Amino acid sequence: MRLIYIVLFLSITLNLTGCSSKTLEKPNEAAIYKENSSDAANDEFNEFLDEFEVEEVYDPFSGYNRVMTNFNDGAYEYVIKPVAKGYRYVLHAEIRESIRNFFNNLYFPMRFANNLLQGKLYNASEETGRFLINSTIGILGLFDPAKAHFNLDAHKEDFGQTLGFYGVASGPHIVLPLLGPSNLRDAISIYPDSLLSLIDYTERNYWTLTDTWAEYLGVKALENVNYASLNIEEYEKMKKDAVDLYPFLRDIYEQHRNKLIEE
């Protein structure tokens, strides 16, 4: 719940301090050249330049987002990546993949509920089958026999996708500390999803993997370091292709989320 207050506080603060703006994501040299070229001989070339008109992206939190992107990138480069590399050196890939499978299995309630909320009954049934098989034959989710032997696919859905499925707009992009790219819809959706998570920082009236802040932070650190150890090369490739890291990550995130909602 505190995360939601932080997001809303940042939204109000940034608007009041004048950070709301539209950013120009493409340079306008082509548009300027077109205005200065009135010669009829340049008409064909000017039509070609139409494809490169300035594109405005509504990004009222761009100032904050850039700062937080740099912070997250620094945290990754100087803390997470070195730890993940050491972790990868110590643990074999198969062990790390089993740890990833274990955490993915714990998020079954969230995936099941959001598939149901979107009316995807077949997907919800497959998720149920996967959970039962992987929790038993797969030894508490450490392995994935549901996919390997029963051809049951995972259907990852969260509350942000559910809201998008019903037409709720993403809202402005916002970068969360350590969590990375998000938007207002998805950031707010973290809270209802957390109510279905078996990894929590409070005691509940049913079994959860963690019950205190210390346990929660330790388990989440393990999950994130394990994930980073399996995906170091992917982030490096993305950074290599980025001319400007913040809009590059923002656009990738928004396009990916829109694709997930459409599926």
mmCIF file of C-alpha atoms in Angstrom:
data_model
loop_
_atom_site.group_PDB
_atom_site.id
_atom_site.type_symbol
_atom_site.label_atom_id
_atom_site.label_comp_id
_atom_site.label_asym_id
_atom_site.label_seq_id
_atom_site.Cartn_x
_atom_site.Cartn_y
_atom_site.Cartn_z
ATOM 1 C CA MET A 1 0.000 0.000 0.000
ATOM 2 C CA ARG A 2 2.856 2.351 0.734
ATOM 3 C CA LEU A 3 4.067 1.992 -2.845
ATOM 4 C CA ILE A 4 0.744 3.340 -4.135
ATOM 5 C CA TYR A 5 1.011 6.383 -1.855
ATOM 6 C CA ILE A 6 4.539 6.986 -3.102
ATOM 7 C CA VAL A 7 3.443 6.824 -6.740
ATOM 8 C CA LEU A 8 0.501 9.167 -6.171
ATOM 9 C CA PHE A 9 2.677 11.554 -4.168
ATOM 10 C CA LEU A 10 5.215 11.675 -6.951
ATOM 11 C CA SER A 11 2.476 12.253 -9.506
ATOM 12 C CA ILE A 12 1.085 15.275 -7.614
ATOM 13 C CA THR A 13 4.524 16.679 -6.742
ATOM 14 C CA LEU A 14 5.872 16.480 -10.264
ATOM 15 C CA ASN A 15 2.802 18.158 -11.684
ATOM 16 C CA LEU A 16 2.988 21.001 -9.148
ATOM 17 C CA THR A 17 6.688 21.605 -9.766
ATOM 18 C CA GLY A 18 6.222 21.981 -13.470
ATOM 19 C CA CYS A 19 7.689 18.700 -14.626
ATOM 20 C CA SER A 20 4.660 17.954 -16.776
ATOM 21 C CA SER A 21 5.582 18.269 -20.410
ATOM 22 C CA LYS A 22 5.474 16.602 -23.752
ATOM 23 C CA THR A 23 8.838 15.307 -24.859
ATOM 24 C CA LEU A 24 9.985 15.285 -28.450
ATOM 25 C CA GLU A 25 11.349 11.860 -29.146
ATOM 26 C CA LYS A 26 12.561 12.487 -32.686
ATOM 27 C CA PRO A 27 14.851 15.384 -33.694
ATOM 28 C CA ASN A 28 13.091 18.105 -35.689
ATOM 29 C CA GLU A 29 15.920 18.875 -38.124
ATOM 30 C CA ALA A 30 13.931 17.224 -40.907
ATOM 31 C CA ALA A 31 10.864 19.384 -40.199
ATOM 32 C CA ILE A 32 12.967 22.580 -40.161
ATOM 33 C CA TYR A 33 14.607 21.644 -43.441
ATOM 34 C CA LYS A 34 11.224 20.998 -44.994
ATOM 35 C CA GLU A 35 9.940 24.468 -43.993
ATOM 36 C CA ASN A 36 12.961 26.143 -45.582
ATOM 37 C CA SER A 37 12.713 24.148 -48.805
ATOM 38 C CA SER A 38 10.086 25.800 -50.969
ATOM 39 C CA ASP A 39 11.616 24.905 -54.308
ATOM 40 C CA ALA A 40 9.253 22.734 -56.368
ATOM 41 C CA ALA A 41 12.178 20.477 -57.201
ATOM 42 C CA ASN A 42 12.219 19.434 -53.551
ATOM 43 C CA ASP A 43 8.532 18.398 -53.399
ATOM 44 C CA GLU A 44 9.310 14.704 -53.772
ATOM 45 C CA PHE A 45 11.968 14.889 -51.096
ATOM 46 C CA ASN A 46 9.613 16.822 -48.815
ATOM 47 C CA GLU A 47 7.048 14.021 -49.125
ATOM 48 C CA PHE A 48 9.759 11.628 -48.001
ATOM 49 C CA LEU A 49 10.453 13.856 -44.985
ATOM 50 C CA ASP A 50 6.809 13.529 -43.901
ATOM 51 C CA GLU A 51 7.720 10.138 -42.496
ATOM 52 C CA PHE A 52 10.115 11.828 -40.059
ATOM 53 C CA GLU A 53 7.817 14.441 -38.537
ATOM 54 C CA VAL A 54 8.336 15.063 -34.844
ATOM 55 C CA GLU A 55 6.438 12.561 -32.727
ATOM 56 C CA GLU A 56 5.112 13.835 -29.421
ATOM 57 C CA VAL A 57 4.940 11.400 -26.513
ATOM 58 C CA TYR A 58 2.930 12.321 -23.431
ATOM 59 C CA ASP A 59 5.470 11.899 -20.675
ATOM 60 C CA PRO A 60 4.742 14.280 -17.773
ATOM 61 C CA PHE A 61 7.182 12.533 -15.428
ATOM 62 C CA SER A 62 10.105 12.447 -17.867
ATOM 63 C CA GLY A 63 12.431 14.404 -15.557
ATOM 64 C CA TYR A 64 11.858 12.080 -12.620
ATOM 65 C CA ASN A 65 11.847 9.018 -14.888
ATOM 66 C CA ARG A 66 15.265 9.822 -16.322
ATOM 67 C CA VAL A 67 16.754 10.270 -12.858
ATOM 68 C CA MET A 68 15.222 7.016 -11.637
ATOM 69 C CA THR A 69 16.338 5.157 -14.785
ATOM 70 C CA ASN A 70 19.906 6.287 -14.140
ATOM 71 C CA PHE A 71 19.594 5.262 -10.490
ATOM 72 C CA ASN A 72 18.240 1.823 -11.390
ATOM 73 C CA ASP A 73 20.907 1.347 -14.051
ATOM 74 C CA GLY A 74 23.626 2.297 -11.571
ATOM 75 C CA ALA A 75 22.184 -0.066 -8.942
ATOM 76 C CA TYR A 76 22.179 -2.832 -11.533
ATOM 77 C CA GLU A 77 25.703 -2.169 -12.803
ATOM 78 C CA TYR A 78 27.410 -1.712 -9.443
ATOM 79 C CA VAL A 79 25.377 -3.936 -7.121
ATOM 80 C CA ILE A 80 22.994 -6.388 -8.762
ATOM 81 C CA LYS A 81 25.162 -7.471 -11.698
ATOM 82 C CA PRO A 82 28.325 -8.168 -9.657
ATOM 83 C CA VAL A 83 26.284 -10.133 -7.107
ATOM 84 C CA ALA A 84 24.442 -11.980 -9.887
ATOM 85 C CA LYS A 85 27.725 -12.895 -11.583
ATOM 86 C CA GLY A 86 29.131 -14.280 -8.337
ATOM 87 C CA TYR A 87 25.869 -16.107 -7.706
ATOM 88 C CA ARG A 88 25.991 -17.548 -11.228
ATOM 89 C CA TYR A 89 29.574 -18.680 -10.707
ATOM 90 C CA VAL A 90 28.611 -20.598 -7.560
ATOM 91 C CA LEU A 91 25.325 -22.161 -8.704
ATOM 92 C CA HIS A 92 24.896 -24.266 -11.824
ATOM 93 C CA ALA A 93 22.366 -23.077 -14.402
ATOM 94 C CA GLU A 94 20.023 -26.011 -13.733
ATOM 95 C CA ILE A 95 19.804 -25.105 -10.044
ATOM 96 C CA ARG A 96 19.065 -21.474 -10.860
ATOM 97 C CA GLU A 97 16.378 -22.523 -13.352
ATOM 98 C CA SER A 98 14.782 -24.681 -10.655
ATOM 99 C CA ILE A 99 14.747 -21.706 -8.284
ATOM 100 C CA ARG A 100 13.053 -19.636 -11.004
ATOM 101 C CA ASN A 101 10.491 -22.422 -11.503
ATOM 102 C CA PHE A 102 9.826 -22.485 -7.761
ATOM 103 C CA PHE A 103 9.028 -18.765 -7.651
ATOM 104 C CA ASN A 104 6.915 -18.938 -10.810
ATOM 105 C CA ASN A 105 4.851 -21.704 -9.218
ATOM 106 C CA LEU A 106 4.196 -19.520 -6.153
ATOM 107 C CA TYR A 107 2.535 -16.871 -8.340
ATOM 108 C CA PHE A 108 -0.192 -19.287 -9.460
ATOM 109 C CA PRO A 109 -2.998 -17.572 -7.442
ATOM 110 C CA MET A 110 -2.328 -14.235 -9.180
ATOM 111 C CA ARG A 111 -2.235 -15.782 -12.660
ATOM 112 C CA PHE A 112 -5.315 -17.920 -12.008
ATOM 113 C CA ALA A 113 -7.409 -15.016 -10.671
ATOM 114 C CA ASN A 114 -6.498 -12.643 -13.477
ATOM 115 C CA ASN A 115 -7.199 -15.256 -16.150
ATOM 116 C CA LEU A 116 -10.621 -15.765 -14.577
ATOM 117 C CA LEU A 117 -11.271 -12.027 -14.393
ATOM 118 C CA GLN A 118 -10.577 -11.775 -18.119
ATOM 119 C CA GLY A 119 -12.874 -14.689 -18.914
ATOM 120 C CA LYS A 120 -9.997 -16.880 -20.080
ATOM 121 C CA LEU A 121 -11.392 -20.066 -18.599
ATOM 122 C CA TYR A 122 -9.260 -22.470 -20.606
ATOM 123 C CA ASN A 123 -6.088 -20.609 -19.574
ATOM 124 C CA ALA A 124 -7.220 -20.675 -15.946
ATOM 125 C CA SER A 125 -7.769 -24.432 -16.163
ATOM 126 C CA GLU A 126 -4.312 -24.935 -17.667
ATOM 127 C CA GLU A 127 -2.799 -22.842 -14.885
ATOM 128 C CA THR A 128 -4.581 -25.030 -12.319
ATOM 129 C CA GLY A 129 -3.276 -28.177 -13.966
ATOM 130 C CA ARG A 130 0.247 -26.767 -14.063
ATOM 131 C CA PHE A 131 0.134 -25.855 -10.377
ATOM 132 C CA LEU A 132 -1.125 -29.276 -9.267
ATOM 133 C CA ILE A 133 1.370 -31.194 -11.404
ATOM 134 C CA ASN A 134 4.394 -29.000 -10.686
ATOM 135 C CA SER A 135 3.638 -28.825 -6.950
ATOM 136 C CA THR A 136 3.563 -32.612 -6.693
ATOM 137 C CA ILE A 137 5.451 -34.390 -9.475
ATOM 138 C CA GLY A 138 7.589 -31.282 -9.949
ATOM 139 C CA ILE A 139 8.600 -31.269 -6.248
ATOM 140 C CA LEU A 140 7.091 -27.978 -5.015
ATOM 141 C CA GLY A 141 7.550 -26.347 -8.400
ATOM 142 C CA LEU A 142 11.296 -26.881 -8.692
ATOM 143 C CA PHE A 143 10.706 -28.619 -12.024
ATOM 144 C CA ASP A 144 8.197 -28.105 -14.821
ATOM 145 C CA PRO A 145 6.825 -31.510 -15.845
ATOM 146 C CA ALA A 146 3.509 -29.831 -16.714
ATOM 147 C CA LYS A 147 5.176 -28.307 -19.762
ATOM 148 C CA ALA A 148 7.719 -31.025 -20.480
ATOM 149 C CA HIS A 149 5.378 -34.031 -20.259
ATOM 150 C CA PHE A 150 1.810 -32.703 -20.380
ATOM 151 C CA ASN A 151 2.274 -29.746 -22.750
ATOM 152 C CA LEU A 152 0.477 -27.336 -20.411
ATOM 153 C CA ASP A 153 1.527 -23.758 -21.142
ATOM 154 C CA ALA A 154 1.873 -20.961 -18.611
ATOM 155 C CA HIS A 155 -0.469 -17.983 -19.023
ATOM 156 C CA LYS A 156 1.045 -15.045 -17.196
ATOM 157 C CA GLU A 157 -1.599 -12.474 -16.345
ATOM 158 C CA ASP A 158 -1.587 -9.687 -13.769
ATOM 159 C CA PHE A 159 -4.077 -7.060 -12.660
ATOM 160 C CA GLY A 160 -2.533 -4.425 -14.913
ATOM 161 C CA GLN A 161 -3.295 -6.663 -17.905
ATOM 162 C CA THR A 162 -6.807 -7.243 -16.562
ATOM 163 C CA LEU A 163 -7.458 -3.504 -16.365
ATOM 164 C CA GLY A 164 -6.026 -3.072 -19.850
ATOM 165 C CA PHE A 165 -8.235 -5.917 -21.102
ATOM 166 C CA TYR A 166 -11.276 -3.903 -19.996
ATOM 167 C CA GLY A 167 -10.041 -0.750 -21.681
ATOM 168 C CA VAL A 168 -8.311 1.073 -18.827
ATOM 169 C CA ALA A 169 -5.598 3.265 -20.347
ATOM 170 C CA SER A 170 -2.018 2.840 -19.208
ATOM 171 C CA GLY A 171 -1.659 6.434 -18.067
ATOM 172 C CA PRO A 172 1.712 8.184 -17.978
ATOM 173 C CA HIS A 173 4.888 6.151 -17.864
ATOM 174 C CA ILE A 174 6.600 5.986 -14.490
ATOM 175 C CA VAL A 175 9.851 4.298 -13.468
ATOM 176 C CA LEU A 176 9.736 2.616 -10.061
ATOM 177 C CA PRO A 177 12.790 2.412 -7.776
ATOM 178 C CA LEU A 178 14.599 -0.885 -8.437
ATOM 179 C CA LEU A 179 11.481 -2.350 -10.072
ATOM 180 C CA GLY A 180 12.091 -0.465 -13.300
ATOM 181 C CA PRO A 181 9.727 0.696 -16.087
ATOM 182 C CA SER A 182 6.003 0.787 -15.376
ATOM 183 C CA ASN A 183 3.028 3.086 -15.878
ATOM 184 C CA LEU A 184 0.364 4.465 -13.563
ATOM 185 C CA ARG A 185 -2.106 1.637 -14.278
ATOM 186 C CA ASP A 186 0.461 -1.105 -13.729
ATOM 187 C CA ALA A 187 1.996 0.572 -10.677
ATOM 188 C CA ILE A 188 -1.394 0.809 -8.946
ATOM 189 C CA SER A 189 -2.070 -2.820 -9.908
ATOM 190 C CA ILE A 190 0.867 -4.018 -7.822
ATOM 191 C CA TYR A 191 -1.249 -3.772 -4.672
ATOM 192 C CA PRO A 192 -4.209 -6.002 -5.673
ATOM 193 C CA ASP A 193 -1.748 -8.532 -7.115
ATOM 194 C CA SER A 194 0.162 -8.535 -3.827
ATOM 195 C CA LEU A 195 -3.004 -9.642 -2.014
ATOM 196 C CA LEU A 196 -2.831 -12.891 -3.994
ATOM 197 C CA SER A 197 0.890 -13.408 -3.525
ATOM 198 C CA LEU A 198 2.283 -16.132 -1.274
ATOM 199 C CA ILE A 199 5.321 -13.904 -0.668
ATOM 200 C CA ASP A 200 4.293 -11.185 1.762
ATOM 201 C CA TYR A 201 5.667 -9.109 4.624
ATOM 202 C CA THR A 202 2.724 -9.621 6.990
ATOM 203 C CA GLU A 203 1.148 -12.647 8.638
ATOM 204 C CA ARG A 204 -2.027 -13.918 7.002
ATOM 205 C CA ASN A 205 -4.615 -16.488 7.972
ATOM 206 C CA TYR A 206 -3.239 -18.902 5.373
ATOM 207 C CA TRP A 207 0.238 -20.198 4.525
ATOM 208 C CA THR A 208 2.742 -17.821 2.967
ATOM 209 C CA LEU A 209 6.430 -18.286 2.309
ATOM 210 C CA THR A 210 7.299 -15.163 4.324
ATOM 211 C CA ASP A 211 5.655 -13.436 7.289
ATOM 212 C CA THR A 212 8.001 -10.568 8.198
ATOM 213 C CA TRP A 213 9.770 -7.718 6.427
ATOM 214 C CA ALA A 214 13.170 -9.382 6.936
ATOM 215 C CA GLU A 215 11.977 -12.660 5.424
ATOM 216 C CA TYR A 216 10.217 -10.837 2.600
ATOM 217 C CA LEU A 217 13.265 -8.754 1.650
ATOM 218 C CA GLY A 218 15.562 -11.778 1.812
ATOM 219 C CA VAL A 219 13.335 -13.916 -0.416
ATOM 220 C CA LYS A 220 12.730 -11.089 -2.921
ATOM 221 C CA ALA A 221 16.474 -10.418 -3.067
ATOM 222 C CA LEU A 222 17.088 -14.098 -3.851
ATOM 223 C CA GLU A 223 14.373 -14.078 -6.524
ATOM 224 C CA ASN A 224 15.709 -10.956 -8.229
ATOM 225 C CA VAL A 225 19.380 -11.946 -8.086
ATOM 226 C CA ASN A 226 18.485 -15.383 -9.445
ATOM 227 C CA TYR A 227 16.496 -13.775 -12.259
ATOM 228 C CA ALA A 228 19.335 -11.371 -13.063
ATOM 229 C CA SER A 229 21.840 -14.247 -13.177
ATOM 230 C CA LEU A 230 19.743 -15.875 -15.916
ATOM 231 C CA ASN A 231 19.248 -12.683 -17.935
ATOM 232 C CA ILE A 232 22.472 -10.659 -17.689
ATOM 233 C CA GLU A 233 23.169 -10.904 -21.422
ATOM 234 C CA GLU A 234 19.671 -9.721 -22.385
ATOM 235 C CA TYR A 235 19.986 -6.433 -20.502
ATOM 236 C CA GLU A 236 23.481 -5.875 -21.876
ATOM 237 C CA LYS A 237 22.176 -6.308 -25.441
ATOM 238 C CA MET A 238 19.342 -3.854 -24.808
ATOM 239 C CA LYS A 239 21.719 -1.233 -23.429
ATOM 240 C CA LYS A 240 24.048 -1.707 -26.377
ATOM 241 C CA ASP A 241 21.216 -0.933 -28.815
ATOM 242 C CA ALA A 242 19.999 2.142 -26.906
ATOM 243 C CA VAL A 243 21.010 5.619 -28.053
ATOM 244 C CA ASP A 244 19.096 7.112 -25.099
ATOM 245 C CA LEU A 245 18.415 4.507 -22.395
ATOM 246 C CA TYR A 246 15.289 5.981 -20.793
ATOM 247 C CA PRO A 247 13.007 6.362 -23.867
ATOM 248 C CA PHE A 248 14.382 3.098 -25.237
ATOM 249 C CA LEU A 249 13.334 1.146 -22.118
ATOM 250 C CA ARG A 250 10.064 3.079 -21.870
ATOM 251 C CA ASP A 251 9.024 2.241 -25.429
ATOM 252 C CA ILE A 252 10.022 -1.413 -25.096
ATOM 253 C CA TYR A 253 7.992 -1.704 -21.885
ATOM 254 C CA GLU A 254 4.860 -0.030 -23.262
ATOM 255 C CA GLN A 255 4.946 -2.014 -26.513
ATOM 256 C CA HIS A 256 5.446 -5.274 -24.608
ATOM 257 C CA ARG A 257 2.571 -4.552 -22.228
ATOM 258 C CA ASN A 258 0.243 -3.593 -25.085
ATOM 259 C CA LYS A 259 1.108 -6.844 -26.847
ATOM 260 C CA LEU A 260 0.372 -8.891 -23.716
ATOM 261 C CA ILE A 261 -3.002 -7.178 -23.287
ATOM 262 C CA GLU A 262 -3.945 -7.831 -26.921
ATOM 263 C CA GLU A 263 -3.168 -11.557 -26.669
#
